Amino acid sequence: MTETRSGEQNDPHPQPAGEADEHPLSVLLFSWMRSDLFDRMFLAGLGALCAVLAALELVIHRHDGGGIDSLPVFQGVFGFLAFALAVLSGWPLGRLMRRPENYYRDQPDKDPDNTVEEEKEDGHDG
Amino acid sequence: MTVDRLLDIAVTINPGFYLIAAAVWAVFARGPGSRGVALLGGPALALLALLYAPASGTEITRSFFLGFNMSLYRPDSLSMIFGFGFVLAAALSGVYSLHREDRMQDSAGLLYAGAAMAAVFAGDLISLVVFWELTAVASVALVFARQTKQGQMAGMRYLLIQLLSGLLLMAGVVLYGLDAGSFLFADLGQLHRGVLIGMLDIHAPGGLLILAGVGIKAAFPTFHNWLTDAYPNTTETGAVVMSAYTTTLAVYVLARCFAGLDWLVWIGAAMTVYPVFFAVMENDLRRVLAYSTNNQIGFMVCAVGIGTPLAIDGAAAHAVAHIVFKGLLFMAMGAVFMRTGTTKASELGGLHRTMPWTTLFCLIGAMSISALPLFAGFSTKSMIMTAAHTPAMFAVWLMLLFASAGVLEHSGIKIPYFAFFSHDSGKRPKEAPFTMLLAMGLASALCLAIGIAPGWFFELLPYRSVAMAFLAQDLFTADHLLVQMQLLAFAVLAFVLLKRLKLYPTEQPGVILDIEWLWRKAAPAITGVLGRLAGRLGVWADKAFGRAGAGLISGSGQIFAPDGVVARHLPLAGAAIWTVALLSFVLILAMSSPG
Amino acid sequence: MPSFATPLDANTIVDIALLAMLAVIVVAVARTRSLLTAIILTSVYSFISAVWLVVMDAADVSFTEAVVGAGVSTIIALGAILLTRSECSRIPWRETLLPLLLVTVTGGLLVYAALDLPSLGDPSAPANIYVGRLYLQHAEHDIGTPNIVTAVLSSYRGFDTLGETTVIFAAGLGVALLLGFGERALQDTPRPSMAKMAESGQHVVLRVSAKMLIPMISIYAFYVQFHGDLGPGGGFQAGVIMAVAIILHALVFGLQETMESIPPQLARGLSAFGVLLYAGVGVVNLTNGGNFLDYDHLFPRIFEEGLPDSHLVGGHHIWGQHFGILAIELGVFLTVASTMVTIFYAFAGRAPDLSPHGEG
Amino acid sequence: MNAFIDFYAAPPGLTAHAAPLLVIGPLIAACAAALSPSTRSAWMISVGGTIFAFWMALCLAGEVARNGVVNYYMGGFAPPLGIAFRIDALGVMFALLISGIGVMAALFSGHTLEAEIMKGKRRLYQSGFLLCVAGLLGLSATGDAFNAFVFLEVSSIGTYALIGVGVDRRALPAAFNYLVMGTIGATFFVIGVGFLYAATGTLNMADMSGRLATLGDSRVVEAGFAFIVIGLGLKAAMFPLHGWLPAAYAYAPSLMGVFLSATATKAALYLMARFLFTVFGPHLDFVGLFLTWVMAPVAGAAAIICSAQAIFQTDIRRILAFSSVAQVGYIMLGVSMASAEGVSAGLFHLFNQALIKSALFMALGGLAFNIKATKLSDFSGVGRTAPWTMTAFAIGTFSLAGVPLTAGFLSKWRLIEAAFAAHWLWAVGVIAVSSLLGLIYAGRMLETIFFRAPVSEERAGEARFGVLVPLWILAAASVWYGLDASLPVDLSTAAAQALGLAPAGAAP
């Protein structure tokens, strides 16, 4: 994509936002996400949101089952940990259980349009 | 015969039959107009039939089957909500598939919908089995529609498992019905607060068989693999259709037959948890959605197992909402698949530039499934969570909570993020066709409608008063919204942090081992070894087959092939020897008989 | 069963001798590789069993065995091997072990079972005290034919005989379908004139003796046919004998000559007609108020009263039975004779060598 | 049989003689066809003869419904002296089935013989077909053991040749195999009847049964039994003795495929049931032993092994032929339960199979004009060019695989029910596994026919109208009996009762 970028820079009349072949709706809805500002601000904003949500517990009385779920910000912490556990377990599990694409030998090796019929014929000829 | 009389008859017909009739029409439909009539007219008729359905609990019984009483149409509030969901699904998938003229798929989709709907409205076990089998038959065309070897093999596996489920169910039903002396729902169980649920006794003969048959279709743990195997291997429309009916029908039957069965609580809880780990690793996004289906069905199964009115309402509501938002996600992935030819996360990314509408709808679906407040999943899943939130089931509740965070991970973030954002794959596909976008838009609107103003939807639930009370007192309370937002916001925070720290696993191509390994690798390997042994013993071994390693097929192939051991042209002498051998055996048997 | 302690009478010795010969022949047939030898041996087998049946006083069966088993089937089998190899392939002895074992076991079991059978000619055997005795008691009165075998075959179990006639018709039909009608013989080889053959002096002795034999065989066939009521014989045997006469004609004078006088279409038609005649008699009985094949009702009431000796013997119409049997025997005769000829045509038409011209 | 209780198809004078006319009608038609002047007239005679037989079968059905049993004495001689026809519900069921399928096959034959048989032989072919019909009908009507042998031969002798004649040269060795095996079967049968005659002195089945009951343990009877069941087993293609069947059905001219697959083995099965239950009776030890230790395992093996074989065939008719052997396994499984439920379920399945198999062979035969195809791959995409024919084929295949809403489903259901009632759980497993296999080969055929692109330029057009009519009648019957099975269930239940098997309890 760097080439496109450099092309844009050379262009005397660059598009104000978005890329050359981008859909106008995408420009409207999503192009701002690619800005550096968004990158920097997003984490901060999210952190602020979490803090506010945690603080709201002081104001809003929460129903709970009386167990460990009565701990402060239980659902937030649980959600954080659960998410992290699920994602991080992807590393060891992936190493354990990931196999090459054609592990079951069910994909055609050469010709992607190879249909079952031809495969069968091959099998019989051999 | 006046029009009134005709209408009287028309409303006593199982609404599923209208869809089946439309399926027949679709076989012969040529051109967009005619197809449109079939694909939209059928669901419209069925919806009308639903609206004018006879009073709840009315039975329309025909005894034309081997002298057994069959109740072909028995609407009640439980079947109505599922029927409503199926009509929605039929209409949405109808719109979605308008872009591609494939009469076989149209017809199969409608037949699937019709059979599922008819099953939901059936009033006895026999008709239930009949329509259950019909759904399996209808799926044949769908799974075979993708003309690759991979797709066809997956289709074959799917078909076998569906039929196994049907056979188990059939055997169980025969045993159960013969023992109980009737096959009619009304005779088998009693109403629970006005609704006939949990009518079968698991300990009666056949009960376990029925549970096993339904369990396979509901993708119980260790039987879940057909789902993740088949859905990613169909066409874009096939996945949408299959995701809507197959497992949902199983949830309905579980609710009807086994509501309150405590095993289901744990089975369901387990089903919500383990797919999370698979989904994290999985690269194929449609397969991720399949695991996600697994996980969502777990919530419903768990709720069915809890069996309180609120839980049953939750299960039914979540099942129907799931049809909509999971259908929406499959539609979005289908559009991606159609435009790019793949749904592998490692090959996608940055598609939002040219497919913003699809991106938008996919995001709505993702938020719905993640149960973000004001989206469909929040309204329905909350019922289940609330029903499970009791001290006695605290562990289960924690499991469900974990799964909720997991859903956010794989369906809420992973699907839209890796397909449409993430690193730019350089792919610039065209936006999906208008009809597809229309279907997705409608589904999105439904998601919002259920999420923002769930009242109309809760009206349809089996225990209406319980649902309305929940809506009034529990759903949109500040503390409920707060804890839900906490869960989601902190989980998203975790995502962003992990991504920053480069701890998020990169998307790599590859397949993830699952239980299917047993029959796709281990069994062929074992038979392959045996086959090689047999080869040493003098059986002619087919070299090409041996190398291909499809041991199971090749082994039986060698035995049964046209020139194989068993089928080889039986020489006359051989036949005569068999004859004499059998004769002498019968002689010995006869002469050794006492008296 | 006969006790071995009793002294052997002459009959038993003959029985044992004949049966021993049969056993030897069976083994020889199984052992030989030459199909020709096998055919001749089976012919011999049939003859010996015919003789044995005579010893057992079963003249009708013996007669049938002689004409069918030893006669016409041998001729047809000979015709067939002209179209095939004459040696059958050898089978390694190892492969015969399992069948041998099985056959021995089964045979042993059968012998063991047969020990339970009533001994031959035992007057108290179920076959002799029940239906057999009933036939002896009633046939004279019911049917009025001296030959009880004919009475049983054509009247009591006339329906079986209709079925068997149909089987023969079907067999002819099958052969004709598979091998054709012998039309090849008519088309392929040019027909040498009779005069030319006489000049060349081919087979003079054969021709002269055949000219004498054929009319006599035919007359004998008619005798057997019409005498069936009284002595051994009937439509089956007569039909075969007639066919033998025609086949002999074909062998000596050439297939084309025979086909000219008895065209294949005629032979085919007659074999269907014979069954039709037989079944027709049954249907006539139906329309006259009787059961199917109830010859008592062969003639309408009025017609029967005009016949001489039209008295009813114990309620049974002697004339009806008599003419009924005659008519159906004629049907059997026609079917059998023409079917045999059809089959022969089919084989011979495939192998023109069978006619004497093929040699030259 | 309640459906026929008020059914009067013919005047009483004719009805009184319906029993012999059932057989004699097609027999006379056979002679007439052989003598007829043209192919067309022979075809008309054939249709007329079979319709007449069907009419007579309907008359008999009415009589049997009213009186239970129709007895008819040939030549006016009461048994044991003469031959008697004894027609009960079981016999009527088969008479209806055979003559009904006969009518369909005869209608169908008008067009296909032109494509498959040499010009000069078509009249004889019709004649042979009618003989076969007559023989099978006689088999279902007769009450005399030796007469049964005669009809067995009438139905087979011509058939051997009818299979061998045709365009497919592979038919000749097939027919020869069939000839040899069939002859062994018939010979065994007649040896067995001989043993029984020696033991009882009578040939009438009812009489024989009465006398056997008084005999006690007799090795002669046991030997006779062994010969009879093995001989008939050969004819009925009982599992390891089925070697003749696949090639014979697959390579025969399509008329024979249509008719024989529906009737021939079924008639032999009928006779077997007749001997097992009427003449001997399941109360005899050796009959019970045979049913449990020979027939049931062999039937189970057939259902599984032959279904597996069908999967791997490349020739579409051989798929159907192997499936036929497997279906014989199902039927025998039902019969070997020796209970009213089992036998009636087996007979019900037999009835459905007859409809299905003749429809399937008919659909394939109907295309014989257009494509000279035998291999499955030759049929790729035929569903697009011949939709009417192939839709009927698909209906038949669905029924064969036991898809709900078809007759095949109901009969499998009944079989499973009967197996549960008999506590034969292994049989349930066998049916389940075999059904799975059945779905695979059915799916394979449908997938090729409907979802593959056509391979050759030779386009398979629709079958002719004269073929479509009987084809769709049969296909529609498969669906109709899948919805309202009262007629075949009624027939098969009455038939099982006629074999002396009373239902264990009132039907649910």
JSON list of N, CA and C in Angstrom, two decimals, chain B residues 415-432:
[
{"chain": "B", "resi": 415, "resn": "ILE", "atom": "N", "xyz": [-14.83, -11.58, 14.31]},
{"chain": "B", "resi": 415, "resn": "ILE", "atom": "CA", "xyz": [-15.46, -11.65, 12.98]},
{"chain": "B", "resi": 415, "resn": "ILE", "atom": "C", "xyz": [-15.35, -10.32, 12.25]},
{"chain": "B", "resi": 416, "resn": "PRO", "atom": "N", "xyz": [-15.93, -9.25, 12.82]},
{"chain": "B", "resi": 416, "resn": "PRO", "atom": "CA", "xyz": [-15.84, -7.99, 12.04]},
{"chain": "B", "resi": 416, "resn": "PRO", "atom": "C", "xyz": [-14.41, -7.48, 11.94]},
{"chain": "B", "resi": 417, "resn": "TYR", "atom": "N", "xyz": [-13.63, -7.64, 13.03]},
{"chain": "B", "resi": 417, "resn": "TYR", "atom": "CA", "xyz": [-12.30, -7.04, 13.03]},
{"chain": "B", "resi": 417, "resn": "TYR", "atom": "C", "xyz": [-11.42, -7.64, 11.95]},
{"chain": "B", "resi": 418, "resn": "PHE", "atom": "N", "xyz": [-11.34, -8.97, 11.92]},
{"chain": "B", "resi": 418, "resn": "PHE", "atom": "CA", "xyz": [-10.41, -9.59, 10.97]},
{"chain": "B", "resi": 418, "resn": "PHE", "atom": "C", "xyz": [-10.92, -9.56, 9.54]},
{"chain": "B", "resi": 419, "resn": "ALA", "atom": "N", "xyz": [-12.24, -9.53, 9.38]},
{"chain": "B", "resi": 419, "resn": "ALA", "atom": "CA", "xyz": [-12.75, -9.51, 8.01]},
{"chain": "B", "resi": 419, "resn": "ALA", "atom": "C", "xyz": [-12.66, -8.10, 7.43]},
{"chain": "B", "resi": 420, "resn": "PHE", "atom": "N", "xyz": [-13.07, -7.12, 8.21]},
{"chain": "B", "resi": 420, "resn": "PHE", "atom": "CA", "xyz": [-13.28, -5.81, 7.61]},
{"chain": "B", "resi": 420, "resn": "PHE", "atom": "C", "xyz": [-12.23, -4.79, 8.01]},
{"chain": "B", "resi": 421, "resn": "PHE", "atom": "N", "xyz": [-11.56, -5.01, 9.15]},
{"chain": "B", "resi": 421, "resn": "PHE", "atom": "CA", "xyz": [-10.57, -4.02, 9.57]},
{"chain": "B", "resi": 421, "resn": "PHE", "atom": "C", "xyz": [-9.20, -4.68, 9.59]},
{"chain": "B", "resi": 422, "resn": "SER", "atom": "N", "xyz": [-8.57, -4.74, 10.75]},
{"chain": "B", "resi": 422, "resn": "SER", "atom": "CA", "xyz": [-7.28, -5.41, 10.89]},
{"chain": "B", "resi": 422, "resn": "SER", "atom": "C", "xyz": [-6.28, -4.90, 9.87]},
{"chain": "B", "resi": 423, "resn": "HIS", "atom": "N", "xyz": [-5.27, -5.69, 9.56]},
{"chain": "B", "resi": 423, "resn": "HIS", "atom": "CA", "xyz": [-4.31, -5.25, 8.56]},
{"chain": "B", "resi": 423, "resn": "HIS", "atom": "C", "xyz": [-4.95, -5.35, 7.18]},
{"chain": "B", "resi": 424, "resn": "ASP", "atom": "N", "xyz": [-4.55, -4.47, 6.28]},
{"chain": "B", "resi": 424, "resn": "ASP", "atom": "CA", "xyz": [-5.19, -4.43, 4.96]},
{"chain": "B", "resi": 424, "resn": "ASP", "atom": "C", "xyz": [-4.66, -5.57, 4.10]},
{"chain": "B", "resi": 425, "resn": "SER", "atom": "N", "xyz": [-5.61, -6.41, 3.64]},
{"chain": "B", "resi": 425, "resn": "SER", "atom": "CA", "xyz": [-5.18, -7.52, 2.79]},
{"chain": "B", "resi": 425, "resn": "SER", "atom": "C", "xyz": [-4.95, -7.07, 1.36]},
{"chain": "B", "resi": 426, "resn": "GLY", "atom": "N", "xyz": [-5.36, -5.85, 1.04]},
{"chain": "B", "resi": 426, "resn": "GLY", "atom": "CA", "xyz": [-5.24, -5.38, -0.33]},
{"chain": "B", "resi": 426, "resn": "GLY", "atom": "C", "xyz": [-6.41, -5.79, -1.20]},
{"chain": "B", "resi": 427, "resn": "LYS", "atom": "N", "xyz": [-7.29, -6.60, -0.65]},
{"chain": "B", "resi": 427, "resn": "LYS", "atom": "CA", "xyz": [-8.46, -7.00, -1.45]},
{"chain": "B", "resi": 427, "resn": "LYS", "atom": "C", "xyz": [-9.44, -5.84, -1.53]},
{"chain": "B", "resi": 428, "resn": "ARG", "atom": "N", "xyz": [-9.93, -5.59, -2.72]},
{"chain": "B", "resi": 428, "resn": "ARG", "atom": "CA", "xyz": [-10.92, -4.52, -2.90]},
{"chain": "B", "resi": 428, "resn": "ARG", "atom": "C", "xyz": [-12.14, -5.08, -3.61]},
{"chain": "B", "resi": 429, "resn": "PRO", "atom": "N", "xyz": [-12.88, -5.97, -2.94]},
{"chain": "B", "resi": 429, "resn": "PRO", "atom": "CA", "xyz": [-14.04, -6.58, -3.63]},
{"chain": "B", "resi": 429, "resn": "PRO", "atom": "C", "xyz": [-15.17, -5.58, -3.78]},
{"chain": "B", "resi": 430, "resn": "LYS", "atom": "N", "xyz": [-16.09, -5.93, -4.67]},
{"chain": "B", "resi": 430, "resn": "LYS", "atom": "CA", "xyz": [-17.27, -5.09, -4.84]},
{"chain": "B", "resi": 430, "resn": "LYS", "atom": "C", "xyz": [-18.19, -5.29, -3.64]},
{"chain": "B", "resi": 431, "resn": "GLU", "atom": "N", "xyz": [-19.03, -4.29, -3.40]},
{"chain": "B", "resi": 431, "resn": "GLU", "atom": "CA", "xyz": [-20.04, -4.43, -2.37]},
{"chain": "B", "resi": 431, "resn": "GLU", "atom": "C", "xyz": [-21.01, -5.56, -2.76]},
{"chain": "B", "resi": 432, "resn": "ALA", "atom": "N", "xyz": [-21.62, -6.17, -1.75]},
{"chain": "B", "resi": 432, "resn": "ALA", "atom": "CA", "xyz": [-22.54, -7.29, -2.01]},
{"chain": "B", "resi": 432, "resn": "ALA", "atom": "C", "xyz": [-23.71, -6.82, -2.86]}
]
